[in-house]
Short mmCIF file of C-alpha atoms in Angstrom, two decimals:
data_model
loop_
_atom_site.label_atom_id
_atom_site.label_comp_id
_atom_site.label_asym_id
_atom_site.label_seq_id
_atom_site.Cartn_x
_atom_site.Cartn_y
_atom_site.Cartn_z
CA UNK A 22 -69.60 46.81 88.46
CA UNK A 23 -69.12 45.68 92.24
CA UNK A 24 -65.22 45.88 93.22
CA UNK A 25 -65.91 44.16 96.42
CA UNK A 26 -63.36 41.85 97.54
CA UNK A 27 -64.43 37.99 98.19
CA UNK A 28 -62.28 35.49 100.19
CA UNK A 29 -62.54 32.08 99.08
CA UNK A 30 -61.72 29.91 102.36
CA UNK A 31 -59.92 27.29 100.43
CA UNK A 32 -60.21 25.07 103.88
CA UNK A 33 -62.40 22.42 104.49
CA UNK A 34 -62.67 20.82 108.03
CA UNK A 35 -64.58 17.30 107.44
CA UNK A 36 -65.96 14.87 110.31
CA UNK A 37 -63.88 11.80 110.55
CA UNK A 38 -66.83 9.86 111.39
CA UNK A 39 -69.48 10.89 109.27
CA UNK A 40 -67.98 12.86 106.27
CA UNK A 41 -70.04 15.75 106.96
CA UNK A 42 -68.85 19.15 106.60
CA UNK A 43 -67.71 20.76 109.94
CA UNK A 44 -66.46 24.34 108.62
CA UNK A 45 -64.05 26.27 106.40
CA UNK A 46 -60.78 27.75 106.49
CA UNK A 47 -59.34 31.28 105.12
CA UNK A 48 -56.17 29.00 103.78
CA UNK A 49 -53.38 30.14 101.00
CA UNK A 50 -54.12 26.72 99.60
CA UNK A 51 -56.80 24.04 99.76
CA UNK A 52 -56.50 21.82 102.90
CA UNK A 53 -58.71 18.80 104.47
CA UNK A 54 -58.46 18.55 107.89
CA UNK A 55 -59.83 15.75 109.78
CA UNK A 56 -62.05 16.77 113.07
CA UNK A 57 -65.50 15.59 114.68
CA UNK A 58 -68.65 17.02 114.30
CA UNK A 59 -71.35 18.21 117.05
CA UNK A 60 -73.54 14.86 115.95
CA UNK A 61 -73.68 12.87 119.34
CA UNK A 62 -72.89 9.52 117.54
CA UNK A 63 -69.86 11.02 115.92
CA UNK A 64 -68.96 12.04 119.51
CA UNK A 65 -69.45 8.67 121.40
CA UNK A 66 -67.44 7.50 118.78
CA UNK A 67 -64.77 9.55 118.86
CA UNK A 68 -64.83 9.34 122.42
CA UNK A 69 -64.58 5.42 122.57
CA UNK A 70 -61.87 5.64 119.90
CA UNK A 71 -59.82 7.98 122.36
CA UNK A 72 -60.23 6.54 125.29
CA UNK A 73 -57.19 4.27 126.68
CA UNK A 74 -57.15 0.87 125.74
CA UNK A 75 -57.70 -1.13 129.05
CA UNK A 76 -55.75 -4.47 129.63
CA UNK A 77 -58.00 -7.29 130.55
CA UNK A 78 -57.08 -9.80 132.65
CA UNK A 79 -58.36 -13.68 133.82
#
């Protein structure tokens, strides 16, 4: 019998962009949290999402 102990990281960190797993989290209880992956689409969009909305004018 193995008696080693296992943590189950109950934490999921998701990309907001493209659903795909980022990592997990050693949490007491399970959690999504929203982030952005390494994928350079998810980035530029991210990016263009953050940036400062710029007044146009005629």
């Amino acid at each position: 019998m193995n008696n080693s102990n296992q943590t189950i990281n109950m934490g999921v960190i998701i990309c907001k962009h493209c659903n795909s797993q980022v990592d997990t989290l050693d949490t007491n209880r399970t959690a999504t949290i929203y982030g952005v992956c390494d994928q350079q689409e998810c980035r530029q969009m991210h990016s263009s999402i953050a940036s400062p909305i710029q007044a146009y004018t005629d």
